[in-house]
mmCIF file of C-alpha atoms in Angstrom:
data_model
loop_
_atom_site.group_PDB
_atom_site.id
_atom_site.type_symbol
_atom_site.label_atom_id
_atom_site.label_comp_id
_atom_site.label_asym_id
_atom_site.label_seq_id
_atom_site.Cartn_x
_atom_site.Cartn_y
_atom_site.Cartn_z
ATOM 1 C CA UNK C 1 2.263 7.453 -0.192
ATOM 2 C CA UNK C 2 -1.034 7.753 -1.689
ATOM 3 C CA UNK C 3 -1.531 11.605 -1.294
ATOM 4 C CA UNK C 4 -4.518 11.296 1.365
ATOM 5 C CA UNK C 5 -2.789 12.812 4.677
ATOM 6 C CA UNK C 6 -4.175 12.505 8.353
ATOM 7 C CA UNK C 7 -3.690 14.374 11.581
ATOM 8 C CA UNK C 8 -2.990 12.832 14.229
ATOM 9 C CA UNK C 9 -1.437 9.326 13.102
ATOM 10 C CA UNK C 10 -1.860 8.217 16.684
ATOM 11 C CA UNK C 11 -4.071 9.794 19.329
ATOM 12 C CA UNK C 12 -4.221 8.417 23.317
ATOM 13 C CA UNK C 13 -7.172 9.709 25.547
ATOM 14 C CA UNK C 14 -9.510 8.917 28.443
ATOM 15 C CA UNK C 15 -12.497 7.933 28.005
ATOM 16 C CA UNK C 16 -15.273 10.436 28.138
ATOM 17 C CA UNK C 17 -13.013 12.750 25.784
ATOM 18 C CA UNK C 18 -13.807 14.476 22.779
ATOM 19 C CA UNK C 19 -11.178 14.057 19.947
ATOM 20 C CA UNK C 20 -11.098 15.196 16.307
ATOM 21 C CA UNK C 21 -9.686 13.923 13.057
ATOM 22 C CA UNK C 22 -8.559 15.487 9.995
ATOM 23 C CA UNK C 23 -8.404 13.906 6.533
ATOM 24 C CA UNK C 24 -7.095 16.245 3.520
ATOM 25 C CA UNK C 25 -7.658 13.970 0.536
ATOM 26 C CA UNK C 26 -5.718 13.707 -3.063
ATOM 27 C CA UNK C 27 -5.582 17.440 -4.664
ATOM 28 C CA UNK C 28 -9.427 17.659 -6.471
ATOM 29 C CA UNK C 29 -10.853 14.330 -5.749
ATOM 30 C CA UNK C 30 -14.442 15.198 -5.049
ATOM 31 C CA UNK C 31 -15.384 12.012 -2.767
ATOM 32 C CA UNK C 32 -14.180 11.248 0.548
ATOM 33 C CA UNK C 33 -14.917 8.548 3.277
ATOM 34 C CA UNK C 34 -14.332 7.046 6.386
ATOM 35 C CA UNK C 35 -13.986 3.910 7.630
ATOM 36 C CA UNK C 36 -13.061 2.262 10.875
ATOM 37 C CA UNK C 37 -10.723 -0.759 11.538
ATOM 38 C CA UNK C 38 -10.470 -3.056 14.869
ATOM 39 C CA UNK C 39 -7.949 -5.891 14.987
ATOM 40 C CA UNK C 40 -8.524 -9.026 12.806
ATOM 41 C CA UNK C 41 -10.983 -7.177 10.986
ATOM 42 C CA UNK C 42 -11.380 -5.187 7.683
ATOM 43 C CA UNK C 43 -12.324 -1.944 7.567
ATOM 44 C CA UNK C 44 -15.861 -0.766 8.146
ATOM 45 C CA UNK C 45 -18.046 2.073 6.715
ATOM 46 C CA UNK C 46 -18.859 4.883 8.404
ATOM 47 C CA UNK C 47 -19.740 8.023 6.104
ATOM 48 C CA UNK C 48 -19.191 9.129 2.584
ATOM 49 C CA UNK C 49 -18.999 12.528 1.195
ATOM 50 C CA UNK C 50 -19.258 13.907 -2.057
ATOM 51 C CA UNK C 51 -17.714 17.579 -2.135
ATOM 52 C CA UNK C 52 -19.365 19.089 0.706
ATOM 53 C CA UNK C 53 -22.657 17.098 1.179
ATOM 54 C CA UNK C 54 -22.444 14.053 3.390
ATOM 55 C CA UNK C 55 -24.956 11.719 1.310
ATOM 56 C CA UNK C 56 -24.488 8.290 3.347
ATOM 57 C CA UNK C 57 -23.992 7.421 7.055
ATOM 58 C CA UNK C 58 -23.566 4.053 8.647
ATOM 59 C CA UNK C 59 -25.905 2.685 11.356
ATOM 60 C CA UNK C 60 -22.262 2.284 13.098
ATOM 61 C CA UNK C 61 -21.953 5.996 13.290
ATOM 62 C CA UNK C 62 -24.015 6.850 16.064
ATOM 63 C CA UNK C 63 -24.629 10.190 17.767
ATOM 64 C CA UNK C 64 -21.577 10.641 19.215
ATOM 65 C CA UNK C 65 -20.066 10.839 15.985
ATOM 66 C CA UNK C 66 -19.895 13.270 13.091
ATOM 67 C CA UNK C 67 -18.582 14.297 10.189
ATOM 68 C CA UNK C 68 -17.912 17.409 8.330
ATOM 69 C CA UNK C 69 -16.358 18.380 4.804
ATOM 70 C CA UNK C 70 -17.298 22.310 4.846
ATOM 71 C CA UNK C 71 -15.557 23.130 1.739
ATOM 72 C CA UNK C 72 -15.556 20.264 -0.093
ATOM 73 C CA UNK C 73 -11.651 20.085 0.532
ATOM 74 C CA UNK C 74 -10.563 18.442 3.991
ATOM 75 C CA UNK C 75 -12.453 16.531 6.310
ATOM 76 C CA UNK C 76 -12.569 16.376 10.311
ATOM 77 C CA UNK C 77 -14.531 13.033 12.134
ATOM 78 C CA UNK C 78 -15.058 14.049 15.794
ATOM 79 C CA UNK C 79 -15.728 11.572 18.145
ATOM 80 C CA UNK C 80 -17.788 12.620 21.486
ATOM 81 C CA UNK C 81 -17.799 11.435 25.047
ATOM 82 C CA UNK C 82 -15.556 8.330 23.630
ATOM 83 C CA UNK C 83 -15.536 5.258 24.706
ATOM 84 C CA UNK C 84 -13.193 1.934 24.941
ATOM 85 C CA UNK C 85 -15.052 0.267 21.989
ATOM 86 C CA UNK C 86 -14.072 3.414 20.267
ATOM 87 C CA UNK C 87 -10.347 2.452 20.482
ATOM 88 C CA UNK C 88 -9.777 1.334 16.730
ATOM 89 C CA UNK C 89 -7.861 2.600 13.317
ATOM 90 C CA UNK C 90 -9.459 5.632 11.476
ATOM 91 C CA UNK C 91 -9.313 5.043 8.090
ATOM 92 C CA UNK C 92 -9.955 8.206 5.677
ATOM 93 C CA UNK C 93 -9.855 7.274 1.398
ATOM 94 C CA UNK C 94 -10.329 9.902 -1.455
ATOM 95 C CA UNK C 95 -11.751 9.127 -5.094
ATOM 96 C CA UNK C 96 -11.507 10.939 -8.125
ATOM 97 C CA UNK C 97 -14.402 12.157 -10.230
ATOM 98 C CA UNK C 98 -12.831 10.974 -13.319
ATOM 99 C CA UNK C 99 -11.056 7.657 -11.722
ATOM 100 C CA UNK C 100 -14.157 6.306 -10.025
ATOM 101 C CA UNK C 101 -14.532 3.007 -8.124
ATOM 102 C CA UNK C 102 -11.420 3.902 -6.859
ATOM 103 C CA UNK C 103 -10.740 4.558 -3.144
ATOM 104 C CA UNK C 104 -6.545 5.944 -2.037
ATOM 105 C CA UNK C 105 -6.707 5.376 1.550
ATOM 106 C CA UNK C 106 -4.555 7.253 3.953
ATOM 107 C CA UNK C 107 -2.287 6.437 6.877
ATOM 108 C CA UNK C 108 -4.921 6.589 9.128
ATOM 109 C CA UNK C 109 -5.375 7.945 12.862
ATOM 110 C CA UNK C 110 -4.918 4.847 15.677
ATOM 111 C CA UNK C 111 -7.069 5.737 18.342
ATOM 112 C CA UNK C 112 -6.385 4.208 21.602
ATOM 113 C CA UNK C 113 -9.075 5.207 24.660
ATOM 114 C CA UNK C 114 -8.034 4.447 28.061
ATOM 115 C CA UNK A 1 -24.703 -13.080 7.436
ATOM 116 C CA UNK A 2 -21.432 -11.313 6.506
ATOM 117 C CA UNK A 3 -21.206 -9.828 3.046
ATOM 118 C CA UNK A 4 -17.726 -10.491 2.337
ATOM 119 C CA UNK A 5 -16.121 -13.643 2.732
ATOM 120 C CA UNK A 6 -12.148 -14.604 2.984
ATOM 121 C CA UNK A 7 -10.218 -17.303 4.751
ATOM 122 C CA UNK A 8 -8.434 -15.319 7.514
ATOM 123 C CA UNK A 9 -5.389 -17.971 7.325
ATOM 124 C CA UNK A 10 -2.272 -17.406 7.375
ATOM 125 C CA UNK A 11 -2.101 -19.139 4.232
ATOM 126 C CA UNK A 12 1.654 -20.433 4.467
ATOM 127 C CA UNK A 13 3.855 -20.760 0.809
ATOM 128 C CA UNK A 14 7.362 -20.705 -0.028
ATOM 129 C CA UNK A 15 9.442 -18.358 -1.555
ATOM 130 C CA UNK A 16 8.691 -18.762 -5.534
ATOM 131 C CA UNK A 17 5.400 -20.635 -5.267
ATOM 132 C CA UNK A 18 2.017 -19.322 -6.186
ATOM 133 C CA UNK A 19 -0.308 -18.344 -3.377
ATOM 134 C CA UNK A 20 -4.207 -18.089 -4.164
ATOM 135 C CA UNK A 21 -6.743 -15.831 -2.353
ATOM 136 C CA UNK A 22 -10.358 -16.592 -1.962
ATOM 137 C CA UNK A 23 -13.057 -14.096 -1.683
ATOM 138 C CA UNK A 24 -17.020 -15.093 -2.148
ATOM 139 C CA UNK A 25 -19.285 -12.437 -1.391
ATOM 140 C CA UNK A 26 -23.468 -12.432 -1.144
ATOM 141 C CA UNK A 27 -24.747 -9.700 -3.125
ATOM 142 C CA UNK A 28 -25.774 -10.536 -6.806
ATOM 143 C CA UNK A 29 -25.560 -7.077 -8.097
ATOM 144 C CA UNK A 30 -22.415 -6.159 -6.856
ATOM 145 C CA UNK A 31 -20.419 -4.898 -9.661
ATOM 146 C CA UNK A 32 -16.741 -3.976 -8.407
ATOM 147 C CA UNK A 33 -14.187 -5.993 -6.814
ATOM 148 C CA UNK A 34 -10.846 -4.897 -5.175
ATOM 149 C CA UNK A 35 -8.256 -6.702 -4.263
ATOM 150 C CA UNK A 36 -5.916 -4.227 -1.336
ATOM 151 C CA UNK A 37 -2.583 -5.412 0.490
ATOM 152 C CA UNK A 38 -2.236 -4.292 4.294
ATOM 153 C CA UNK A 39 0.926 -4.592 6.079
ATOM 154 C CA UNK A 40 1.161 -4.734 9.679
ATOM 155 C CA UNK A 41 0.212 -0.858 11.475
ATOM 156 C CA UNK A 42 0.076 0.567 8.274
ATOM 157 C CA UNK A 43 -3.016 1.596 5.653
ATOM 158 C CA UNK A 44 -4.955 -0.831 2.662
ATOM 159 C CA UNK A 45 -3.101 -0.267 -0.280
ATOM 160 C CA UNK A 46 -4.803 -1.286 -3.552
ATOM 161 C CA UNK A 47 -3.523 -3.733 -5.963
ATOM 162 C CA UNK A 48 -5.592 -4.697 -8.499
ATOM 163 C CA UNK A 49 -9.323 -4.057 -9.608
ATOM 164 C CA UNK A 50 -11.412 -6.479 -11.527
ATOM 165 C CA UNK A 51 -15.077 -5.375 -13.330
ATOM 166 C CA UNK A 52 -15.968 -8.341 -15.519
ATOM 167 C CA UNK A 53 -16.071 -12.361 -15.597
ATOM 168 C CA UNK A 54 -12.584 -13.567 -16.241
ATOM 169 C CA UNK A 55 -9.040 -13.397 -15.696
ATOM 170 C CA UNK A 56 -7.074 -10.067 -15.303
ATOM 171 C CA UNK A 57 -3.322 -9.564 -14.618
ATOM 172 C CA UNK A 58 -1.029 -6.834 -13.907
ATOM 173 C CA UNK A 59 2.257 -8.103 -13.726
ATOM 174 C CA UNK A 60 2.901 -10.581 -10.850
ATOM 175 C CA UNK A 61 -0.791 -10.435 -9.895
ATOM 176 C CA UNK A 62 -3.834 -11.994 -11.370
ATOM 177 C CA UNK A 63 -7.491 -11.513 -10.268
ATOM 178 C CA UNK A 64 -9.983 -13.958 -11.359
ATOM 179 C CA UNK A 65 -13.543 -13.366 -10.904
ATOM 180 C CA UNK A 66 -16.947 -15.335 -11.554
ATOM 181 C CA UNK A 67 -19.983 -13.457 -11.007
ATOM 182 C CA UNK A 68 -22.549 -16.544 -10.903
ATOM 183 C CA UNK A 69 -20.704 -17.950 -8.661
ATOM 184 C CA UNK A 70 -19.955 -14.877 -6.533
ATOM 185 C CA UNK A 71 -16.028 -15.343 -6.482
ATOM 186 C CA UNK A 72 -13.340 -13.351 -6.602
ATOM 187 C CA UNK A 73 -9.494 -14.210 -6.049
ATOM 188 C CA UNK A 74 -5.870 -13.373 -6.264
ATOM 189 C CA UNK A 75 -2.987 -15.150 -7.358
ATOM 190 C CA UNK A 76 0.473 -14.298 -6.258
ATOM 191 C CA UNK A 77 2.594 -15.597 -8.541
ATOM 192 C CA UNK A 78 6.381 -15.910 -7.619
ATOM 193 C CA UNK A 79 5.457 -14.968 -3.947
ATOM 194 C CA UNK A 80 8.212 -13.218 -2.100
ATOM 195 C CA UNK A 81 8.845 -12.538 1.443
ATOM 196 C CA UNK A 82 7.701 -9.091 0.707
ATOM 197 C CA UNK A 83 4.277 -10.188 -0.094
ATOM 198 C CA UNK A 84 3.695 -11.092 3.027
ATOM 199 C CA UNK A 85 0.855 -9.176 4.566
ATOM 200 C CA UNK A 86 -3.200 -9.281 4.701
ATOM 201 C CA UNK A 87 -5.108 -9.376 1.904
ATOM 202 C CA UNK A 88 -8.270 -8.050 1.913
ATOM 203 C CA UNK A 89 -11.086 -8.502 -0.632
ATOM 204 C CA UNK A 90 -13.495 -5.362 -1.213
ATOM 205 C CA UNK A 91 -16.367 -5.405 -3.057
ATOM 206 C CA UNK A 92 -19.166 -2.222 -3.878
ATOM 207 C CA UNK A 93 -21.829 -1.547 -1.574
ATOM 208 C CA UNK A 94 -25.919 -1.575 -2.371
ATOM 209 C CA UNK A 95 -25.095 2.466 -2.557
ATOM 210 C CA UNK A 96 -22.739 2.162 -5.179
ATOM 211 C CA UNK A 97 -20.492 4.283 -2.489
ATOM 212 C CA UNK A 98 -18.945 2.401 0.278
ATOM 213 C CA UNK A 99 -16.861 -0.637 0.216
ATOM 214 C CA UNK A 100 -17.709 -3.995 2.006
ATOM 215 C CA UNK A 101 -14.275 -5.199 3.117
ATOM 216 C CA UNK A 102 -13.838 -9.345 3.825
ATOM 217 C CA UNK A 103 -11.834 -9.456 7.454
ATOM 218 C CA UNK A 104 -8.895 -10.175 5.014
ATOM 219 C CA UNK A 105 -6.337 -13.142 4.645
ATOM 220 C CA UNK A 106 -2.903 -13.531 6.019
ATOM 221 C CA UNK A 107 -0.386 -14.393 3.607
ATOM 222 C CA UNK A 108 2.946 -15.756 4.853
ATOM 223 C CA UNK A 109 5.794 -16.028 2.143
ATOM 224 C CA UNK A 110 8.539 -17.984 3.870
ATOM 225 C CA UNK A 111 12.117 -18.087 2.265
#
């Protein structure tokens, strides 16, 4: 157990749905991402934050997606309208002002869109 | 063409031997390498971290990397059944921020 927590581990829903994710990173670690992971393949980048301000967004992340960190503490991804090609892991990782470069992931969230 | 490079395997050793993970990835300036484990359903967990040309080992585990030729990898030494899992090779993004993850390689440790 790294410390990084996420709600739901496992989420079903139709497509067309909205769902939302939350991420509560390690106690005081000021960054936070996300990342998404299909089958076979490693995790991808979607959006970094550091505190409160999101300061980098993948191309992947389109407008169905976003991502908020309003106190600098936890972190929700909400996914809109969703779609199969949605169906995937959701990967959140914290990192530590003072132990930079390196990224705790948590459990993650398996989304599965029918 | 993809960033991050790894065999995807399985790479297939007995109980005891030494298994060896490749990594090669394209971006010259890239100046932090990770090495994470991934068992089946569950999350990347990290293993080692490796900054500068050369060899560096934490106990069973030994990252090697060579920056001119834009290599990382990981030996297992005394691999055990409990090794077995993906390995996946990370390296820093153009940011500085985000990862670039290799599509990892299968490690099989059989007994």
């Amino acid at each position: 157990d790294t410390g990084v927590s996420q709600d739901p581990r496992h989420k079903i829903t139709k497509r067309g749905q909205n769902v939302t994710f939350r991420c509560d990173p390690i106690s005081e670690h000021n960054r936070l991402y996300w990342y998404r992971q299909t089958l076979g393949q490693g995790p991808e980048f979607l959006t970094y934050f550091q505190n409160e301000a999101q300061l980098e967004k993948s191309r992947l992340l389109s407008d169905r997606f976003s991502a908020e960190r309003p106190k600098g503490s936890f972190s929700t991804l909400e996914i809109q309208r969703t779609e199969q090609g949605d169906s995937a892991m959701y990967l959140c990782a914290s990192e530590g002002a003072f132990d930079t470069d390196t990224q705790y992931f948590g459990p993650g969230t398996r989304l599965t869109v029918l | 063409q993809k960033e991050v490079e790894q065999n995807s395997g399985p790479l297939s050793v007995p109980e005891g031997a030494i298994a060896s993970l490749n990594c090669t990835y394209s971006d010259r300036g890239s100046q932090s390498f990770f090495w994470y484990r991934q068992y089946s359903g569950k999350s990347p967990e990290l293993i080692m971290s490796i900054y500068s040309n050369g060899d560096k080992e934490d106990g069973r585990f030994t990252a090697q990397l060579n920056k001119a030729s834009q290599y990382v990898s990981l030996l297992i030494r005394d691999s055990q059944p409990s090794d077995s899992a993906t390995y996946l090779c990370a390296v820093d993004s153009n940011s500085g921020y985000a990862l670039n993850f290799g599509k990892g390689t299968s490690l099989l440790v059989t007994p």
